[in-house]
Short mmCIF file of C-alpha atoms in Angstrom, two decimals:
data_model
loop_
_atom_site.label_atom_id
_atom_site.label_comp_id
_atom_site.label_asym_id
_atom_site.label_seq_id
_atom_site.Cartn_x
_atom_site.Cartn_y
_atom_site.Cartn_z
CA MET A 1 -15.68 6.96 4.62
CA ASP A 2 -16.08 3.59 6.57
CA ALA A 3 -13.80 1.29 8.06
CA ALA A 4 -13.91 -1.51 5.95
CA GLN A 5 -12.65 1.18 2.35
CA ILE A 6 -9.88 2.49 5.68
CA GLU A 7 -8.69 -1.09 5.78
CA ILE A 8 -9.05 -2.26 2.32
CA ASP A 9 -7.21 1.40 1.32
CA GLU A 10 -4.34 0.11 4.13
CA ARG A 11 -3.82 -2.89 2.07
CA SER A 12 -3.68 -1.51 -0.18
CA SER A 13 -1.18 0.81 0.44
CA LEU A 14 1.06 -1.61 2.99
CA ALA A 15 0.87 -4.62 -0.74
CA ALA A 16 1.96 -1.92 -3.10
CA ASN A 17 5.15 -1.40 -1.01
CA ASN A 18 5.24 -5.45 -0.49
CA LYS A 19 4.70 -4.62 3.39
CA PHE A 20 2.82 -6.19 5.74
CA GLU A 21 1.71 -5.92 10.07
CA LEU A 22 2.57 -8.51 12.78
CA MET A 23 1.37 -9.95 15.69
CA LEU A 24 4.43 -10.43 18.52
CA PHE A 25 3.25 -12.38 20.69
CA ARG A 26 4.79 -15.54 23.69
CA LEU A 27 4.37 -18.98 24.55
CA GLY A 28 7.26 -20.32 27.25
CA VAL A 29 9.63 -21.89 27.97
CA SER A 30 10.29 -24.80 26.44
CA ALA A 31 11.40 -27.91 28.39
CA GLY A 32 15.19 -27.45 29.67
CA SER A 33 15.44 -23.52 28.63
CA ASP A 34 14.39 -20.32 30.09
CA GLN A 35 14.37 -18.37 26.91
CA ASN A 36 11.28 -17.11 26.25
CA GLU A 37 10.58 -17.02 21.64
CA VAL A 38 9.15 -14.51 20.39
CA TYR A 39 6.16 -15.64 17.43
CA GLY A 40 4.43 -14.06 14.74
CA ILE A 41 1.26 -13.56 13.15
CA ASN A 42 -0.30 -11.46 10.03
CA VAL A 43 -2.95 -8.57 11.35
CA PHE A 44 -4.87 -9.54 9.10
CA LYS A 45 -5.64 -12.79 9.96
CA LEU A 46 -6.68 -11.89 14.16
CA ARG A 47 -10.45 -11.02 14.42
CA GLU A 48 -9.35 -9.23 17.56
CA LEU A 49 -7.62 -9.72 21.05
CA MET A 50 -8.81 -9.81 24.58
CA ALA A 51 -8.74 -10.72 27.98
CA MET A 52 -9.42 -14.21 28.58
CA PRO A 53 -12.77 -14.65 28.96
CA THR A 54 -13.64 -17.97 30.19
CA VAL A 55 -13.19 -21.03 28.52
CA ASN A 56 -16.44 -24.31 28.38
CA SER A 57 -14.82 -27.37 27.87
CA ILE A 58 -17.00 -30.36 25.26
CA ALA A 59 -16.31 -33.33 26.12
CA ASN A 60 -14.46 -35.83 24.35
CA SER A 61 -12.41 -32.61 22.45
CA PRO A 62 -8.95 -33.21 20.30
CA PRO A 63 -5.90 -32.60 22.39
CA HIS A 64 -4.55 -29.35 22.84
CA VAL A 65 -9.15 -27.88 22.93
CA LEU A 66 -9.13 -26.12 25.94
CA GLY A 67 -13.21 -25.52 25.14
CA MET A 68 -14.98 -23.48 23.41
CA ALA A 69 -15.83 -19.89 24.85
CA ASN A 70 -19.05 -17.87 23.74
CA ILE A 71 -17.67 -14.19 22.72
CA ARG A 72 -21.00 -11.89 21.80
CA GLY A 73 -22.94 -14.71 21.24
CA GLN A 74 -20.61 -17.19 19.57
CA LEU A 75 -19.49 -19.95 20.09
CA ILE A 76 -15.84 -20.72 18.68
CA PRO A 77 -12.13 -22.89 19.78
CA VAL A 78 -10.54 -22.30 22.00
CA ILE A 79 -6.35 -23.47 20.94
CA ASP A 80 -4.47 -23.55 24.15
CA LEU A 81 -1.20 -22.69 21.73
CA PRO A 82 1.76 -23.23 24.16
CA ALA A 83 0.65 -27.20 24.53
CA VAL A 84 0.77 -27.64 20.37
CA LEU A 85 4.20 -26.38 20.36
CA GLY A 86 5.94 -27.80 23.75
CA ARG A 87 6.24 -24.73 25.36
CA THR A 88 4.84 -24.04 29.40
CA PRO A 89 3.90 -20.24 30.05
CA ALA A 90 5.03 -18.98 33.05
CA THR A 91 2.53 -16.14 33.87
CA GLY A 92 -0.67 -18.36 32.53
CA LEU A 93 -2.99 -18.14 29.77
CA ASN A 94 -3.66 -14.73 29.98
CA ILE A 95 -4.58 -13.51 25.90
CA LEU A 96 -6.40 -14.95 22.83
CA MET A 97 -6.03 -13.86 19.96
CA VAL A 98 -9.33 -14.87 17.89
CA THR A 99 -8.49 -15.45 14.04
CA GLU A 100 -10.26 -15.50 10.49
CA PHE A 101 -8.72 -17.58 8.35
CA ALA A 102 -9.41 -20.05 5.84
CA ARG A 103 -13.14 -19.52 6.21
CA THR A 104 -13.41 -20.43 9.32
CA ILE A 105 -13.50 -18.78 13.21
CA GLN A 106 -11.27 -19.67 15.87
CA ALA A 107 -8.95 -18.40 18.79
CA PHE A 108 -5.36 -19.07 20.72
CA ALA A 109 -4.26 -18.84 24.13
CA VAL A 110 -1.04 -17.55 24.36
CA GLU A 111 0.08 -15.90 27.79
CA GLU A 112 2.02 -12.50 26.29
CA VAL A 113 0.78 -10.62 23.62
CA ASP A 114 4.22 -7.79 22.44
CA GLU A 115 3.43 -5.50 19.57
CA ILE A 116 2.69 -5.35 16.40
CA VAL A 117 5.15 -4.32 13.80
CA ARG A 118 5.51 -3.73 10.33
CA LEU A 119 8.34 -5.11 8.20
CA ASN A 120 8.38 -5.91 3.92
CA TRP A 121 8.47 -8.92 3.14
CA SER A 122 12.71 -8.90 2.08
CA GLN A 123 12.77 -9.41 6.35
CA VAL A 124 11.15 -13.12 5.97
CA ARG A 125 13.15 -15.70 5.54
CA ALA A 126 11.25 -19.70 4.54
CA ALA A 127 11.61 -22.08 7.27
CA GLU A 128 13.15 -25.33 6.23
CA GLY A 129 14.67 -28.03 8.12
CA ALA A 130 14.58 -27.99 11.31
CA ALA A 131 14.47 -24.33 11.61
CA ALA A 132 10.57 -25.23 10.14
CA GLY A 133 9.27 -27.26 13.29
CA GLY A 134 7.49 -30.52 12.10
CA GLY A 135 6.06 -27.75 9.55
CA THR A 136 4.59 -25.02 11.99
CA ILE A 137 6.84 -22.73 11.40
CA THR A 138 6.32 -21.11 8.10
CA SER A 139 9.42 -18.40 7.86
CA ILE A 140 11.94 -16.57 10.32
CA ALA A 141 11.00 -11.85 10.55
CA GLN A 142 13.81 -10.18 10.84
CA LEU A 143 12.28 -7.93 12.90
CA ASP A 144 15.40 -5.25 13.06
CA ALA A 145 16.19 -2.95 10.37
CA ASP A 146 20.88 -4.73 11.64
CA LEU A 147 21.45 -7.95 10.22
CA ASN A 148 24.47 -8.09 12.47
CA ASN A 149 22.10 -7.78 15.69
CA THR A 150 18.80 -8.79 15.17
CA ARG A 151 15.49 -9.52 16.97
CA LEU A 152 13.89 -12.70 14.91
CA ALA A 153 10.47 -13.89 15.08
CA GLN A 154 9.08 -17.49 13.57
CA VAL A 155 6.10 -16.62 12.36
CA LEU A 156 3.19 -19.15 12.35
CA ASP A 157 1.83 -21.77 10.36
CA VAL A 158 -1.83 -21.11 11.58
CA GLU A 159 -3.71 -23.29 9.24
CA GLN A 160 -1.23 -26.30 9.15
CA ILE A 161 -1.61 -26.14 13.35
CA LEU A 162 -5.10 -26.31 13.66
CA ARG A 163 -5.26 -29.04 10.65
CA ASN A 164 -3.17 -30.77 13.37
CA VAL A 165 -5.27 -29.79 15.69
CA MET A 166 -8.38 -30.54 14.94
CA PRO A 167 -8.55 -32.87 11.92
CA SER A 168 -10.79 -33.20 9.40
CA SER A 169 -13.11 -36.12 8.55
CA THR A 170 -13.02 -35.98 4.92
CA PRO A 171 -10.21 -36.80 2.63
CA ASP A 172 -8.82 -33.57 1.26
CA ILE A 173 -9.32 -34.31 -2.35
CA ASP A 174 -11.73 -36.56 -3.25
CA PRO A 175 -10.69 -37.70 -6.98
CA ASP A 176 -14.20 -38.98 -7.99
CA THR A 177 -14.33 -35.45 -7.62
CA ILE A 178 -12.73 -33.36 -9.35
CA ASP A 179 -12.67 -32.87 -13.03
CA SER A 180 -9.54 -33.99 -14.77
CA THR A 181 -10.60 -33.56 -18.92
CA THR A 182 -8.82 -30.11 -19.31
CA ARG A 183 -5.78 -29.91 -21.06
CA LEU A 184 -2.96 -27.12 -21.57
CA GLN A 185 -0.75 -26.79 -24.61
CA PRO A 186 1.83 -28.94 -25.52
CA GLY A 187 4.82 -28.36 -22.84
CA ALA A 188 2.70 -25.60 -21.20
CA VAL A 189 2.01 -25.61 -16.72
CA ILE A 190 1.06 -24.47 -14.17
CA LEU A 191 3.48 -21.67 -11.88
CA ALA A 192 2.28 -22.66 -8.08
CA ALA A 193 3.58 -20.80 -4.89
CA ASP A 194 3.66 -21.36 -1.82
CA ASP A 195 5.81 -21.30 1.49
CA SER A 196 3.76 -23.98 3.65
CA ALA A 197 5.14 -27.48 2.53
CA SER A 198 1.52 -28.88 3.73
CA ALA A 199 -0.27 -26.13 1.23
CA ARG A 200 2.15 -27.29 -1.60
CA MET A 201 1.56 -30.87 -0.77
CA LEU A 202 -2.10 -30.05 -1.01
CA ILE A 203 -1.83 -27.94 -4.37
CA SER A 204 0.99 -30.83 -5.78
CA GLY A 205 -2.36 -33.29 -5.35
CA CYS A 206 -4.97 -31.67 -7.25
CA LEU A 207 -3.45 -30.52 -10.25
CA ASP A 208 -2.01 -34.06 -10.53
CA ALA A 209 -5.64 -35.05 -10.05
CA MET A 210 -6.95 -32.53 -12.46
CA GLY A 211 -4.20 -34.13 -14.57
CA LEU A 212 -2.45 -30.47 -15.45
CA PRO A 213 1.44 -30.28 -15.12
CA PHE A 214 2.82 -27.69 -12.79
CA VAL A 215 6.01 -26.53 -11.45
CA MET A 216 6.09 -25.16 -7.88
CA ALA A 217 8.42 -22.29 -6.25
CA LYS A 218 8.10 -21.60 -2.12
CA THR A 219 8.14 -17.86 -2.31
CA GLY A 220 7.29 -14.70 -4.75
CA LEU A 221 10.52 -13.45 -5.11
CA GLU A 222 11.81 -17.46 -6.55
CA ALA A 223 8.10 -17.63 -8.37
CA TRP A 224 9.02 -14.46 -9.96
CA ASN A 225 12.03 -16.11 -11.09
CA MET A 226 10.66 -18.73 -12.77
CA LEU A 227 8.58 -16.47 -14.46
CA ALA A 228 11.36 -15.12 -16.07
CA GLU A 229 13.47 -18.33 -16.94
CA LEU A 230 10.71 -20.33 -18.45
CA SER A 231 10.08 -16.65 -20.57
CA ASN A 232 13.21 -16.86 -21.32
CA ALA A 233 13.11 -20.52 -22.23
CA ALA A 234 9.82 -20.42 -24.70
CA GLY A 235 11.75 -17.13 -26.00
CA LYS A 236 14.59 -19.97 -27.57
CA GLU A 237 10.78 -21.65 -28.74
CA GLY A 238 9.62 -19.17 -29.98
CA LYS A 239 6.81 -19.16 -28.33
CA SER A 240 5.28 -16.79 -25.39
CA ALA A 241 6.18 -16.25 -21.94
CA ASP A 242 1.98 -17.23 -22.25
CA GLU A 243 1.90 -20.22 -24.09
CA LYS A 244 4.83 -21.80 -21.91
CA VAL A 245 2.52 -20.50 -18.56
CA ALA A 246 -0.64 -20.78 -18.85
CA LEU A 247 -1.47 -19.81 -15.13
CA VAL A 248 -0.14 -18.78 -11.85
CA LEU A 249 -1.04 -19.53 -8.62
CA THR A 250 -0.09 -17.63 -6.04
CA ASP A 251 -0.50 -17.42 -1.51
CA LEU A 252 -0.48 -14.17 -0.76
CA GLU A 253 1.37 -14.18 2.86
CA MET A 254 5.17 -15.42 1.93
CA PRO A 255 9.29 -14.56 2.48
CA GLU A 256 11.11 -12.18 0.42
CA MET A 257 7.96 -11.25 -1.94
CA ASP A 258 4.63 -10.84 -1.37
CA GLY A 259 0.86 -12.66 -3.85
CA PHE A 260 0.28 -9.00 -4.25
CA THR A 261 3.16 -8.03 -5.28
CA LEU A 262 3.78 -10.83 -7.48
CA THR A 263 -0.22 -9.85 -8.77
CA LYS A 264 1.26 -6.29 -9.91
CA LYS A 265 4.45 -7.31 -11.05
CA ILE A 266 3.15 -9.38 -13.32
CA LYS A 267 0.39 -7.60 -14.62
CA GLY A 268 2.74 -5.00 -15.61
CA ASP A 269 5.02 -6.47 -17.18
CA PRO A 270 4.89 -6.78 -21.30
CA ARG A 271 6.14 -10.39 -21.36
CA PHE A 272 3.17 -11.89 -18.72
CA SER A 273 -0.26 -10.00 -18.14
CA LYS A 274 -1.57 -12.52 -20.61
CA ILE A 275 -0.79 -15.32 -18.13
CA PRO A 276 -3.74 -15.18 -15.86
CA VAL A 277 -2.89 -15.45 -11.76
CA VAL A 278 -5.70 -17.46 -9.22
CA ILE A 279 -5.46 -16.17 -6.39
CA HIS A 280 -5.33 -19.29 -3.34
CA SER A 281 -5.30 -18.12 0.34
CA SER A 282 -6.05 -18.27 3.52
CA LEU A 283 -6.90 -14.33 3.57
CA SER A 284 -10.58 -15.26 3.46
CA GLY A 285 -12.53 -12.30 4.61
CA ALA A 286 -14.92 -10.34 2.07
CA THR A 287 -11.95 -7.08 2.52
CA ASN A 288 -9.27 -9.13 1.53
CA GLU A 289 -11.55 -10.54 -1.37
CA VAL A 290 -12.30 -7.23 -2.96
CA HIS A 291 -8.44 -6.44 -2.27
CA VAL A 292 -7.42 -9.04 -4.40
CA LYS A 293 -9.02 -7.99 -7.64
CA SER A 294 -7.57 -4.36 -6.61
CA VAL A 295 -4.42 -6.32 -7.00
CA GLY A 296 -5.61 -7.72 -10.41
CA ALA A 297 -6.26 -10.91 -10.56
CA ASP A 298 -8.04 -13.06 -12.53
CA ALA A 299 -9.64 -15.19 -9.85
CA TYR A 300 -9.45 -15.86 -5.53
CA THR A 301 -9.06 -19.02 -3.90
CA ALA A 302 -10.08 -20.05 -0.44
CA LYS A 303 -7.59 -22.76 1.17
CA PHE A 304 -7.55 -25.92 0.95
CA LYS A 305 -11.30 -26.28 -0.92
CA ALA A 306 -9.86 -28.95 -3.81
CA GLU A 307 -13.21 -29.34 -5.39
CA GLU A 308 -13.37 -25.30 -5.45
CA LEU A 309 -10.16 -24.44 -6.40
CA ALA A 310 -10.39 -27.28 -9.38
CA ALA A 311 -13.51 -25.21 -10.20
CA THR A 312 -12.01 -22.05 -10.60
CA LEU A 313 -8.80 -23.45 -12.15
CA LEU A 314 -10.90 -24.63 -14.67
CA ASP A 315 -12.72 -20.80 -14.70
CA VAL A 316 -9.92 -18.78 -15.90
CA LEU A 317 -8.13 -21.07 -18.28
CA ALA A 318 -11.91 -21.67 -19.98
CA LYS A 319 -11.82 -17.92 -19.70
CA ALA A 320 -7.40 -17.83 -21.11
CA ARG A 321 -8.84 -19.62 -24.40
CA ARG A 322 -11.04 -17.87 -25.10
#
């Protein structure tokens, strides 16, 4: 069995049990504090870890971009992650985390890496208010089973961090490029779920540009509960669930219940099996896209390409009407 198939099987096993793996690392201390807090990133966004290589500075590079590193012939931008989050590493930038998400490759310099832990998504809670770190933190992971004395890790919104550090020179959504001719049945909505505030804003903008009504959830569990409520409302109106919910658009990485589990529950429930599911995720490697199909999703689209998202939604909605 080749390495790719082993990875798919391993990921399928984790997703079947609403689990994931989190790489824990440290960035240093903040001003006025001696606490070296623990942060985390989904292992499936990591390509590799390495000792800090030589980084070549680039003229006029954005703040917090250290420069470029030549990693096996590929030039990869290196971001000073402690500086982004206002931390000072006591021993310097020692480890490079090379990541792949949203069809891009970049590296984050950190002080140290702790360990990989396997968690259930029910151990993760959405970060709200001050805990969200100005949009850089998506959730808080409870690392231990003991509720009264648990270690916590802040799960980073690396997509938002990348957007902050290396903003695009073009707008995220150009209404002139979005097809707004499709209409849903009267009373029907799209149910979208994403734990990232910035992603919810971008999704909302795209759906608004398409003229499609929607409701938004912050976690997979919230989306599942909303789906049940909409189904009950449909029944009272003498309708089926798919007449009330035209499509479910879901992220993969979400607190409480991930998108893989949400998709499997939808496809395995006779009430909802006719509702198409589109997965919208930054987990964009080929292995992830194969696994998306294995859980029964109707389509996959990578974050965040508004035109691609719109085209995917239009295609899936058109197929659902046939």
